[in-house]
mmCIF file of C-alpha atoms in Angstrom:
data_model
loop_
_atom_site.group_PDB
_atom_site.id
_atom_site.type_symbol
_atom_site.label_atom_id
_atom_site.label_comp_id
_atom_site.label_asym_id
_atom_site.label_seq_id
_atom_site.Cartn_x
_atom_site.Cartn_y
_atom_site.Cartn_z
ATOM 1 C CA UNK A 1 17.777 -21.132 -18.707
ATOM 2 C CA UNK A 2 14.186 -21.560 -18.294
ATOM 3 C CA UNK A 3 14.076 -23.612 -15.606
ATOM 4 C CA UNK A 4 16.758 -21.413 -13.648
ATOM 5 C CA UNK A 5 14.518 -18.515 -14.292
ATOM 6 C CA UNK A 6 11.569 -20.414 -12.674
ATOM 7 C CA UNK A 7 13.615 -21.594 -10.037
ATOM 8 C CA UNK A 8 14.538 -17.936 -8.796
ATOM 9 C CA UNK A 9 10.698 -16.703 -9.445
ATOM 10 C CA UNK A 10 9.735 -19.883 -6.780
ATOM 11 C CA UNK A 11 12.671 -19.097 -4.425
ATOM 12 C CA UNK A 12 11.553 -15.624 -3.896
ATOM 13 C CA UNK A 13 7.663 -16.074 -3.901
ATOM 14 C CA UNK A 14 8.234 -19.000 -1.285
ATOM 15 C CA UNK A 15 10.496 -16.550 0.758
ATOM 16 C CA UNK A 16 7.596 -13.507 0.185
ATOM 17 C CA UNK A 17 4.752 -16.142 1.099
ATOM 18 C CA UNK A 18 6.388 -18.029 4.029
ATOM 19 C CA UNK A 19 5.372 -15.294 6.405
ATOM 20 C CA UNK A 20 1.826 -15.956 6.567
ATOM 21 C CA UNK A 21 1.018 -12.678 7.248
ATOM 22 C CA UNK A 22 -2.553 -11.523 6.678
ATOM 23 C CA UNK A 23 -3.442 -9.476 4.455
ATOM 24 C CA UNK A 24 -6.118 -7.339 2.451
ATOM 25 C CA UNK A 25 -6.805 -6.696 -1.188
ATOM 26 C CA UNK A 26 -8.496 -3.686 -2.020
ATOM 27 C CA UNK A 27 -9.478 -2.008 -5.482
ATOM 28 C CA UNK A 28 -8.969 1.593 -6.195
ATOM 29 C CA UNK A 29 -10.366 3.145 -9.510
ATOM 30 C CA UNK A 30 -9.287 0.004 -10.915
ATOM 31 C CA UNK A 31 -5.676 -0.460 -9.139
ATOM 32 C CA UNK A 32 -5.302 -3.187 -7.230
ATOM 33 C CA UNK A 33 -3.093 -2.800 -3.724
ATOM 34 C CA UNK A 34 -2.445 -5.669 -1.186
ATOM 35 C CA UNK A 35 -2.642 -4.035 2.335
ATOM 36 C CA UNK A 36 -0.383 -5.458 5.849
ATOM 37 C CA UNK A 37 -1.241 -4.010 9.031
ATOM 38 C CA UNK A 38 1.650 -2.921 10.507
ATOM 39 C CA UNK A 39 0.146 -3.569 13.846
ATOM 40 C CA UNK A 40 0.745 -7.106 13.789
ATOM 41 C CA UNK A 41 4.260 -6.667 13.766
ATOM 42 C CA UNK A 42 7.088 -9.123 11.871
ATOM 43 C CA UNK A 43 6.984 -7.004 8.673
ATOM 44 C CA UNK A 44 10.263 -6.898 8.514
ATOM 45 C CA UNK A 45 10.718 -9.777 5.750
ATOM 46 C CA UNK A 46 8.268 -8.409 3.817
ATOM 47 C CA UNK A 47 8.765 -4.529 3.629
ATOM 48 C CA UNK A 48 11.958 -5.512 0.948
ATOM 49 C CA UNK A 49 11.987 -5.082 -2.798
ATOM 50 C CA UNK A 50 12.003 -8.608 -3.814
ATOM 51 C CA UNK A 51 9.378 -9.660 -1.174
ATOM 52 C CA UNK A 52 7.073 -6.796 -2.712
ATOM 53 C CA UNK A 53 8.202 -7.745 -6.598
ATOM 54 C CA UNK A 54 6.715 -11.678 -5.635
ATOM 55 C CA UNK A 55 3.452 -10.512 -4.094
ATOM 56 C CA UNK A 56 2.775 -8.497 -6.753
ATOM 57 C CA UNK A 57 3.184 -10.840 -9.692
ATOM 58 C CA UNK A 58 -0.131 -11.843 -10.916
ATOM 59 C CA UNK A 59 1.113 -15.686 -11.664
ATOM 60 C CA UNK A 60 2.984 -16.266 -8.929
ATOM 61 C CA UNK A 61 2.266 -14.161 -5.738
ATOM 62 C CA UNK A 62 -0.963 -12.235 -4.833
ATOM 63 C CA UNK A 63 -1.019 -10.079 -7.849
ATOM 64 C CA UNK A 64 -1.108 -6.396 -7.654
ATOM 65 C CA UNK A 65 -0.068 -2.944 -8.547
ATOM 66 C CA UNK A 66 1.350 -2.137 -5.403
ATOM 67 C CA UNK A 67 2.085 -2.754 -1.718
ATOM 68 C CA UNK A 68 1.169 -1.027 1.316
ATOM 69 C CA UNK A 69 2.068 -1.167 4.823
ATOM 70 C CA UNK A 70 -0.711 0.742 7.168
ATOM 71 C CA UNK A 71 0.016 1.611 10.759
ATOM 72 C CA UNK A 72 -1.786 4.086 13.331
ATOM 73 C CA UNK A 73 -0.021 7.147 13.837
ATOM 74 C CA UNK A 74 -2.071 8.461 16.385
ATOM 75 C CA UNK A 75 -5.351 9.176 17.450
ATOM 76 C CA UNK A 76 -6.536 10.620 14.375
ATOM 77 C CA UNK A 77 -3.783 9.653 11.954
ATOM 78 C CA UNK A 78 -2.347 6.626 10.101
ATOM 79 C CA UNK A 79 0.768 6.210 8.098
ATOM 80 C CA UNK A 80 1.248 4.120 5.134
ATOM 81 C CA UNK A 81 4.552 3.212 3.300
ATOM 82 C CA UNK A 82 3.650 2.531 -0.100
ATOM 83 C CA UNK A 83 5.964 0.418 -2.797
ATOM 84 C CA UNK A 84 4.900 -0.055 -6.357
ATOM 85 C CA UNK A 85 5.007 -3.613 -7.696
ATOM 86 C CA UNK A 86 8.425 -3.206 -9.341
ATOM 87 C CA UNK A 87 9.499 -3.007 -5.484
ATOM 88 C CA UNK A 88 10.481 0.792 -5.522
ATOM 89 C CA UNK A 89 9.337 2.978 -2.809
ATOM 90 C CA UNK A 90 6.587 4.947 -3.933
ATOM 91 C CA UNK A 91 5.839 8.482 -2.167
ATOM 92 C CA UNK A 92 2.475 8.674 -2.186
ATOM 93 C CA UNK A 93 -0.482 7.008 -4.831
ATOM 94 C CA UNK A 94 -3.625 8.789 -4.791
ATOM 95 C CA UNK A 95 -5.512 5.029 -5.237
ATOM 96 C CA UNK A 96 -4.135 3.751 -2.364
ATOM 97 C CA UNK A 97 -4.338 6.454 0.034
ATOM 98 C CA UNK A 98 -8.062 6.717 -0.974
ATOM 99 C CA UNK A 99 -7.819 2.745 0.358
ATOM 100 C CA UNK A 100 -5.719 3.365 3.093
ATOM 101 C CA UNK A 101 -8.277 5.557 4.419
ATOM 102 C CA UNK A 102 -11.454 3.169 3.875
ATOM 103 C CA UNK A 103 -9.020 0.316 5.160
ATOM 104 C CA UNK A 104 -8.025 2.339 8.423
ATOM 105 C CA UNK A 105 -11.157 3.334 9.573
ATOM 106 C CA UNK A 106 -13.081 0.265 8.954
ATOM 107 C CA UNK A 107 -9.955 -1.479 10.864
ATOM 108 C CA UNK A 108 -10.498 0.960 13.852
ATOM 109 C CA UNK A 109 -7.179 2.091 13.651
ATOM 110 C CA UNK A 110 -8.674 6.191 13.865
ATOM 111 C CA UNK A 111 -11.181 7.158 16.002
ATOM 112 C CA UNK A 112 -12.983 9.511 13.845
ATOM 113 C CA UNK A 113 -14.448 9.387 10.042
ATOM 114 C CA UNK A 114 -11.841 12.900 9.870
ATOM 115 C CA UNK A 115 -7.561 11.292 9.600
ATOM 116 C CA UNK A 116 -4.241 12.830 8.562
ATOM 117 C CA UNK A 117 -2.107 10.138 6.495
ATOM 118 C CA UNK A 118 1.256 10.502 6.793
ATOM 119 C CA UNK A 119 2.923 8.793 3.719
ATOM 120 C CA UNK A 120 6.670 9.487 2.184
ATOM 121 C CA UNK A 121 5.376 12.688 0.187
ATOM 122 C CA UNK A 122 3.960 14.318 3.207
ATOM 123 C CA UNK A 123 0.547 14.554 5.145
ATOM 124 C CA UNK A 124 -2.403 14.104 3.251
ATOM 125 C CA UNK A 125 -6.048 15.113 5.143
ATOM 126 C CA UNK A 126 -8.855 12.420 4.370
ATOM 127 C CA UNK A 127 -12.249 11.093 5.777
ATOM 128 C CA UNK A 128 -14.754 8.996 5.319
ATOM 129 C CA UNK A 129 -18.169 10.568 3.810
ATOM 130 C CA UNK A 130 -21.064 8.712 3.615
ATOM 131 C CA UNK A 131 -19.353 5.426 3.522
ATOM 132 C CA UNK A 132 -16.637 6.601 1.193
ATOM 133 C CA UNK A 133 -12.923 7.397 1.164
ATOM 134 C CA UNK A 134 -11.796 10.871 0.309
ATOM 135 C CA UNK A 135 -8.381 12.958 0.094
ATOM 136 C CA UNK A 136 -6.857 16.293 -0.247
ATOM 137 C CA UNK A 137 -4.494 16.973 -2.256
ATOM 138 C CA UNK A 138 -2.479 20.571 -2.523
ATOM 139 C CA UNK A 139 -4.061 22.730 -5.337
ATOM 140 C CA UNK A 140 -1.252 22.577 -8.596
ATOM 141 C CA UNK A 141 0.157 25.844 -8.677
ATOM 142 C CA UNK A 142 2.559 25.389 -11.895
ATOM 143 C CA UNK A 143 2.823 23.276 -14.701
ATOM 144 C CA UNK A 144 5.397 22.829 -17.520
ATOM 145 C CA UNK A 145 5.752 21.078 -20.615
ATOM 146 C CA UNK A 146 7.785 18.162 -21.236
ATOM 147 C CA UNK A 147 10.183 17.978 -24.194
#
């Protein structure tokens, strides 16, 4: 059984890594993320649950808490799609959004330090201030206890 499991893991790893797509690895507040520049194209085979899981595995992949596909969405906006390490699509990750803000600025995806980040949870206002990324989340207006 161990041999079969190893073969399956190797197959997923090989399929995910065979694209040879350039990537960036960033850390935000202790979380590691793998970023792919969506402007380069050819991301279809990487933007799957299986590929994301394989990429995130520490022992056989790149190793990360999540994977982000990033692309420009206008002169002052970027679009990010965030995937959790289990391959599920996440609406938003604050630490990944901070990293995306910095990477988009450094890659020149936006023309100013102020930008909007399009996420699956909606728009997030972001900016670079003194070389550091900042993002704005909506204020919490309601809380409830889990029972």
